[in-house]
XYZ file of N, CA and C in Angstrom:
507
model
N 0.704 -1.032 0.076
C 0.061 -0.028 0.283
C 1.008 1.232 -0.033
N 2.145 1.177 1.075
C 2.709 2.308 0.889
C 3.636 2.405 -0.564
N 3.707 1.443 -1.479
C 4.271 1.485 -2.630
C 3.344 2.255 -3.413
N 2.090 2.125 -3.374
C 1.147 2.545 -4.320
C 1.083 3.734 -4.103
N 1.287 4.562 -2.943
C 0.931 5.683 -2.392
C 2.532 6.600 -3.120
N 3.297 5.866 -2.854
C 4.501 6.450 -3.385
C 4.390 6.645 -4.960
N 4.019 5.651 -5.509
C 4.034 5.553 -7.021
C 2.876 6.857 -7.333
N 1.776 7.093 -6.739
C 0.793 8.136 -6.592
C 1.388 9.538 -6.657
N 2.190 9.525 -5.692
C 2.695 10.789 -5.696
C 3.843 11.116 -6.365
N 4.463 10.529 -7.095
C 5.586 10.702 -8.363
C 4.811 11.013 -9.453
N 3.876 10.388 -9.445
C 3.414 10.548 -10.949
C 2.642 12.218 -10.432
N 1.804 12.269 -9.449
C 1.095 13.617 -9.227
C 2.104 14.936 -8.950
N 3.319 14.860 -8.842
C 4.216 15.790 -7.985
C 4.371 16.795 -9.242
N 4.668 16.539 -10.427
C 4.772 17.224 -11.505
C 3.909 18.326 -11.635
N 2.297 17.886 -11.595
C 1.199 18.357 -11.478
C 0.973 19.504 -10.536
N 1.630 19.183 -9.297
C 1.512 20.219 -8.294
C 1.821 21.818 -8.524
N 2.823 21.831 -9.534
C 3.118 23.359 -9.765
C 2.024 23.725 -10.534
N 1.199 23.379 -10.860
C -0.184 24.248 -11.498
C -0.790 25.077 -10.695
N -0.658 24.694 -9.259
C -1.217 25.720 -8.408
C -0.240 26.284 -7.585
N -0.827 27.452 -7.163
C 0.254 28.328 -6.135
C 1.381 27.578 -5.119
N 0.471 26.969 -4.388
C 1.074 26.054 -3.736
C 0.410 24.483 -3.430
N 1.218 23.704 -2.890
C 0.498 22.201 -2.885
C -0.604 22.005 -2.016
N -0.439 22.925 -0.775
C -1.793 22.806 -0.447
C -3.153 23.568 -0.874
N -2.844 24.329 -1.600
C -4.013 25.126 -2.383
C -4.454 24.081 -3.257
N -4.077 23.268 -4.156
C -4.266 22.119 -4.688
C -4.856 21.136 -4.382
N -4.264 20.599 -2.849
C -5.344 19.654 -2.638
C -6.546 20.178 -1.928
N -6.421 21.611 -1.625
C -7.512 21.928 -1.139
C -8.719 22.037 -2.038
N -8.256 22.144 -3.516
C -8.998 22.476 -4.342
C -9.328 21.130 -4.912
N -8.790 20.324 -5.218
C -9.204 19.028 -5.273
C -10.271 18.515 -4.361
N -9.921 18.438 -3.102
C -11.164 18.203 -2.049
C -12.268 18.976 -2.134
N -12.175 20.227 -2.220
C -13.159 21.179 -2.466
C -14.425 20.591 -4.232
N -13.534 20.291 -4.710
C -14.487 19.734 -5.842
C -15.021 18.051 -5.806
N -14.419 17.593 -4.951
C -15.071 15.924 -4.720
C -15.597 16.092 -3.996
N -15.781 16.673 -2.948
C -16.892 16.522 -1.689
C -18.335 16.656 -1.699
N -18.671 17.881 -2.587
C -20.103 18.180 -2.484
C -21.036 16.845 -2.899
N -21.046 16.207 -3.583
C -21.744 15.106 -4.547
C -21.732 14.146 -2.776
N -20.679 13.986 -2.135
C -20.822 13.026 -1.254
C -21.220 13.276 -0.046
N -21.350 14.806 0.495
C -21.815 15.277 1.481
C -23.191 15.285 1.598
N -23.896 15.726 0.231
C -25.128 15.963 -0.277
C -26.047 14.524 -0.096
N -25.457 13.561 -0.650
C -25.925 12.161 -0.465
C -25.714 11.775 1.123
N -25.000 12.107 2.084
C -24.889 11.542 2.933
C -26.104 12.458 3.829
N -25.956 13.696 4.071
C -26.677 14.783 4.458
C -28.272 14.146 3.984
N -28.522 14.212 3.041
C -29.898 13.661 2.446
C -30.271 12.280 2.895
N -29.428 11.413 3.010
C -29.732 10.255 3.605
C -30.109 10.012 5.115
N -29.379 11.156 5.553
C -29.643 11.070 7.217
C -31.115 11.862 7.728
N -30.964 13.018 6.825
C -32.346 13.662 7.321
C -33.612 13.627 6.906
N -33.612 12.810 5.411
C -34.643 13.037 4.423
C -35.054 11.648 4.279
N -36.495 11.609 4.696
C -36.629 10.080 4.121
C -37.286 9.952 2.961
N -37.227 10.970 2.087
C -37.589 10.896 0.482
C -36.798 10.546 -0.255
N -35.258 10.651 0.279
C -34.334 10.508 -0.674
C -34.269 9.057 -0.947
N -34.294 9.031 -2.377
C -34.096 7.123 -2.883
C -32.552 7.146 -3.275
N -32.310 5.782 -3.324
C -31.024 5.461 -3.704
C -30.564 5.438 -5.261
N -31.835 5.663 -6.199
C -31.634 6.056 -7.410
C -30.910 7.344 -7.381
N -31.967 8.476 -6.793
C -31.181 9.677 -6.690
C -30.112 9.851 -6.259
N -29.456 9.130 -5.134
C -28.230 9.115 -4.809
C -27.111 8.457 -5.440
N -27.318 7.746 -6.268
C -26.333 7.478 -7.392
C -26.354 8.334 -8.596
N -27.561 9.129 -8.725
C -27.491 9.982 -9.985
C -26.717 10.976 -9.373
N -26.898 11.574 -8.122
C -26.449 12.641 -7.762
C -24.708 12.114 -7.423
N -24.343 11.212 -7.297
C -22.790 11.150 -7.380
C -21.913 10.984 -8.474
N -22.753 10.549 -9.206
C -22.325 10.483 -10.762
C -22.252 12.026 -11.370
N -23.482 12.499 -11.205
C -23.482 13.479 -11.737
C -22.766 14.784 -11.071
N -22.461 14.879 -9.964
C -21.544 15.475 -8.923
C -20.253 15.276 -9.048
N -20.229 14.000 -9.339
C -18.266 13.549 -9.428
C -17.949 14.181 -11.173
N -18.871 14.029 -12.111
C -18.345 14.526 -13.396
C -18.349 15.782 -13.160
N -19.303 16.711 -12.417
C -18.809 18.004 -12.492
C -17.843 18.793 -11.677
N -17.532 17.954 -10.408
C -16.484 18.262 -9.902
C -15.267 17.835 -10.500
N -14.807 16.505 -11.342
C -13.944 16.514 -12.101
C -13.957 17.707 -13.246
N -14.664 17.847 -14.027
C -14.615 19.162 -14.935
C -13.878 20.364 -14.626
N -14.753 20.762 -13.140
C -14.174 22.148 -12.486
C -12.697 21.900 -11.928
N -12.374 20.850 -11.851
C -10.889 20.560 -11.635
C -10.293 20.635 -12.742
N -10.513 20.170 -13.551
C -9.542 20.093 -14.941
C -9.978 21.548 -15.192
N -10.805 22.185 -15.336
C -10.752 23.671 -15.522
C -9.746 24.451 -14.692
N -10.047 24.279 -13.465
C -9.098 25.028 -12.667
C -7.647 24.540 -12.637
N -7.446 23.475 -12.967
C -6.047 22.746 -13.045
C -5.448 23.393 -14.211
N -6.002 23.759 -15.477
C -5.413 23.920 -16.941
C -5.616 25.540 -16.906
N -5.819 26.350 -15.698
C -5.654 27.469 -15.429
C -6.831 28.244 -16.602
N -7.827 27.633 -17.053
C -8.580 28.248 -17.712
C -9.625 29.236 -16.564
N -9.569 28.562 -15.740
C -10.600 29.251 -14.690
C -10.139 30.892 -14.221
N -8.677 30.799 -14.051
C -8.119 31.851 -13.794
C -8.044 32.806 -14.824
N -7.866 32.378 -16.209
C -7.771 33.449 -17.358
C -8.980 33.791 -17.576
N -10.557 33.102 -17.162
C -11.891 33.767 -17.135
C -11.981 34.627 -16.456
N -11.344 34.615 -15.296
C -11.708 35.448 -14.074
C -10.985 36.814 -14.506
N -9.825 36.494 -15.122
C -8.694 37.634 -15.212
C -9.627 38.518 -16.566
N -10.402 37.833 -17.455
C -11.254 38.463 -18.526
C -12.628 39.232 -18.020
N -12.558 38.284 -16.820
C -14.380 38.832 -16.565
C -14.102 39.019 -15.183
N -13.583 40.519 -14.592
C -13.482 40.515 -13.359
C -14.630 40.101 -12.492
N -15.890 40.507 -12.853
C -17.305 40.130 -12.062
C -17.052 38.810 -11.240
N -16.676 37.847 -12.220
C -16.123 36.349 -11.579
C -15.597 36.243 -10.352
N -14.740 36.971 -10.248
C -13.322 37.122 -9.598
C -13.735 36.630 -8.171
N -14.894 36.513 -7.642
C -15.656 35.583 -6.551
C -15.560 33.935 -6.762
N -15.066 33.666 -7.832
C -15.118 32.007 -7.721
C -14.080 31.481 -7.547
N -13.641 31.141 -6.081
C -12.522 30.675 -5.271
C -13.214 29.302 -5.128
N -12.225 28.416 -4.887
C -12.869 26.582 -4.659
C -13.498 26.570 -3.712
N -13.572 27.386 -2.504
C -14.616 26.939 -1.526
C -15.820 27.468 -2.207
N -16.053 28.780 -2.950
C -17.456 29.171 -3.360
C -17.970 28.361 -4.649
N -16.890 27.625 -5.534
C -17.240 26.858 -6.250
C -18.049 25.362 -5.594
N -17.202 24.770 -4.541
C -17.558 24.074 -3.741
C -19.355 24.231 -3.249
N -19.626 25.245 -2.909
C -20.890 25.701 -2.330
C -21.721 25.415 -3.627
N -21.168 26.087 -4.875
C -22.390 26.042 -6.067
C -22.272 24.611 -6.702
N -21.368 23.707 -6.384
C -21.462 22.306 -6.415
C -22.375 21.647 -5.598
N -22.172 21.601 -4.322
C -23.274 21.345 -3.512
C -24.438 21.923 -3.658
N -25.113 23.000 -4.253
C -26.317 23.535 -4.506
C -26.817 22.524 -5.682
N -26.145 22.457 -6.905
C -26.497 21.903 -7.893
C -26.529 20.369 -7.436
N -25.761 19.756 -6.758
C -26.003 18.405 -6.246
C -27.223 18.158 -5.318
N -27.548 19.161 -4.872
C -28.778 19.202 -3.800
C -29.931 19.236 -4.761
N -29.953 19.833 -5.777
C -31.061 20.303 -6.654
C -31.221 18.746 -7.372
N -30.232 18.190 -7.881
C -30.429 16.923 -8.431
C -30.776 15.840 -7.596
N -30.607 16.137 -6.278
C -30.684 15.374 -5.296
C -32.281 15.049 -4.989
N -32.832 16.349 -5.019
C -34.756 16.399 -4.660
C -35.088 16.019 -5.881
N -34.637 16.607 -6.858
C -35.598 16.236 -7.949
C -35.564 14.844 -8.362
N -34.345 14.191 -8.464
C -34.527 12.749 -8.898
C -35.471 11.882 -7.861
N -35.275 12.511 -6.517
C -35.695 11.655 -5.453
C -37.049 11.696 -5.703
N -37.859 12.724 -6.449
C -39.005 13.118 -6.443
C -39.836 12.251 -7.761
N -38.901 12.203 -8.845
C -38.821 11.579 -10.222
C -39.226 9.973 -10.014
N -38.083 9.392 -8.900
C -38.168 8.035 -8.878
C -37.875 7.882 -7.294
N -39.123 7.819 -6.920
C -39.352 7.832 -5.499
C -39.362 6.308 -4.957
N -38.819 5.788 -3.844
C -38.846 4.653 -3.220
C -39.558 4.474 -1.766
N -40.276 3.414 -1.841
C -40.642 3.323 -0.258
C -39.864 3.142 1.089
N -40.511 3.937 1.842
C -39.594 3.570 3.039
C -39.741 2.544 3.736
N -38.593 1.404 3.639
C -38.877 0.513 4.306
C -38.439 0.588 5.765
N -39.018 -0.582 6.582
C -38.358 -0.834 8.004
C -36.909 -0.274 8.130
N -36.275 -1.198 6.995
C -34.870 -0.895 7.474
C -33.958 0.162 7.044
N -34.549 0.812 5.889
C -34.194 2.039 5.369
C -34.696 3.280 7.012
N -35.669 3.122 7.307
C -36.283 4.126 8.140
C -35.306 4.149 9.511
N -34.565 3.030 9.851
C -33.821 3.020 11.177
C -32.728 4.157 10.765
N -32.232 4.169 9.341
C -30.671 4.837 9.032
C -31.054 6.431 9.183
N -32.537 6.659 8.945
C -32.960 8.358 8.817
C -33.248 9.010 10.400
N -32.740 10.035 10.591
C -33.119 10.354 12.060
C -34.317 10.938 12.094
N -35.224 10.917 12.998
C -36.309 11.335 13.100
C -36.057 12.914 13.739
N -35.143 13.051 14.015
C -34.792 14.809 14.261
C -33.471 14.882 14.627
N -33.045 16.082 14.425
C -31.333 16.450 14.379
C -30.939 16.225 15.902
N -31.833 16.060 16.991
C -31.317 15.883 18.355
C -31.303 14.249 18.867
N -31.901 13.466 17.907
C -31.931 12.050 18.478
C -30.756 11.194 18.339
N -29.389 11.800 17.840
C -28.069 10.957 18.549
C -28.105 11.472 19.658
N -28.540 12.957 20.348
C -27.924 12.884 21.579
C -28.603 12.627 22.712
N -29.923 11.895 22.499
C -30.488 11.072 23.013
C -30.218 9.586 23.349
N -29.250 8.975 22.463
C -28.741 7.784 22.678
C -27.776 7.689 23.584
N -27.457 6.692 24.522
C -26.493 6.577 25.170
C -25.017 6.516 25.038
N -24.755 6.044 23.776
C -23.536 6.029 23.318
C -22.635 4.761 24.376
N -21.279 4.580 23.478
C -20.302 4.112 24.725
C -19.878 4.453 26.177
N -19.273 3.708 26.766
C -18.898 3.954 27.905
C -17.561 4.711 27.920
N -17.270 5.390 28.730
C -15.867 6.020 28.692
C -15.380 6.672 27.750
N -14.005 6.569 27.233
C -13.307 7.549 26.018
C -14.313 7.142 24.846
N -14.915 6.217 24.641
C -15.581 5.854 23.386
C -16.780 6.440 23.106
N -17.128 7.050 24.335
C -18.598 8.315 24.458
C -18.135 9.123 23.119
N -18.933 9.103 22.120
C -19.100 10.000 21.138
C -19.514 11.740 21.660
N -20.393 11.586 22.596
C -20.437 12.996 23.428
C -19.109 13.406 23.837
N -18.460 12.883 24.853
C -17.061 13.011 25.470
C -15.755 13.472 24.572
N -16.337 12.767 23.402
C -14.945 13.218 22.092
C -15.376 14.588 21.518
N -16.534 14.801 21.253
C -17.170 15.770 20.803
C -16.995 17.122 21.921
N -17.055 17.008 23.029
C -16.534 18.189 23.951
C -15.228 18.252 23.729
N -14.721 16.928 23.842
C -13.080 17.186 23.367
C -12.400 18.087 22.476
N -13.141 17.789 21.266
C -12.517 18.199 19.991
C -13.268 19.639 20.144
N -14.653 20.138 20.406
C -14.876 21.533 20.465
C -13.897 22.485 21.441
N -13.757 21.996 22.789
C -12.758 22.296 23.635
C -11.473 22.609 22.862
N -10.959 21.631 22.344
C -9.646 21.937 21.559
C -9.305 23.003 20.338
N -10.786 23.009 19.556
C -10.705 23.757 18.396
C -10.957 25.258 18.953
N -11.747 25.562 20.156
C -11.767 27.133 20.674
C -10.570 27.215 21.243
N -9.728 26.601 22.137
C -8.544 26.732 22.411
C -7.460 27.045 21.723
N -7.659 26.353 20.133
C -6.622 26.578 19.355
C -6.566 28.138 18.539
N -8.298 28.275 18.638
C -8.493 29.672 18.104
C -8.214 30.793 18.984
N -8.375 30.755 20.091
C -8.157 31.945 21.101
C -6.295 32.115 21.221
N -5.619 30.861 20.871
C -4.332 30.910 20.966
C -3.909 31.743 19.846
N -4.309 31.106 18.602
C -3.569 31.802 17.382
C -4.386 32.801 16.935
N -5.487 33.356 17.354
C -6.077 34.764 17.430
C -5.518 35.462 18.336
N -5.057 35.281 19.500
C -4.820 36.641 20.831
C -3.126 35.961 21.038
N -2.646 35.095 20.616
C -1.142 35.322 21.276
C 0.076 34.826 20.441
N -0.479 34.348 18.990
C 0.641 34.017 18.116
C 0.532 34.917 17.058
N 1.289 35.944 16.358
C 1.077 37.220 15.761
C 2.148 36.953 14.568
């Protein structure tokens, strides 16, 4: 597995120069890949009307759109477009990710209405009845309790924010 990762890194490394930094290239790639996955996950948890057909259509459509936008960004077409039309300068990778997520959400909803599926008992167990439902469950004991881990994570994020905002200049 390590060898496969090394081969991928060697193949990918010449292309990293197309972005200002490697970090920006990784962020752009992730932000173009994540929207369809996120939309399907969130819809699957919170919406009983989400269908498996809509999930597949959303994943395929979103992946094609995300890959297309990544290629447009990677080949500097997007940069030249924003230089030619400054009105579209707001199209950063995060904004494009939001637009892709919105499009994927529309695809998910429309396709779910076009190809509805009955809510079986098995599927019904996977959909939350309310956003507070997970907080009502007991969870694992000790350090495996997700409530404890969430509190530790939130405290860590707040502490790091305070440290880097007020003490690191």
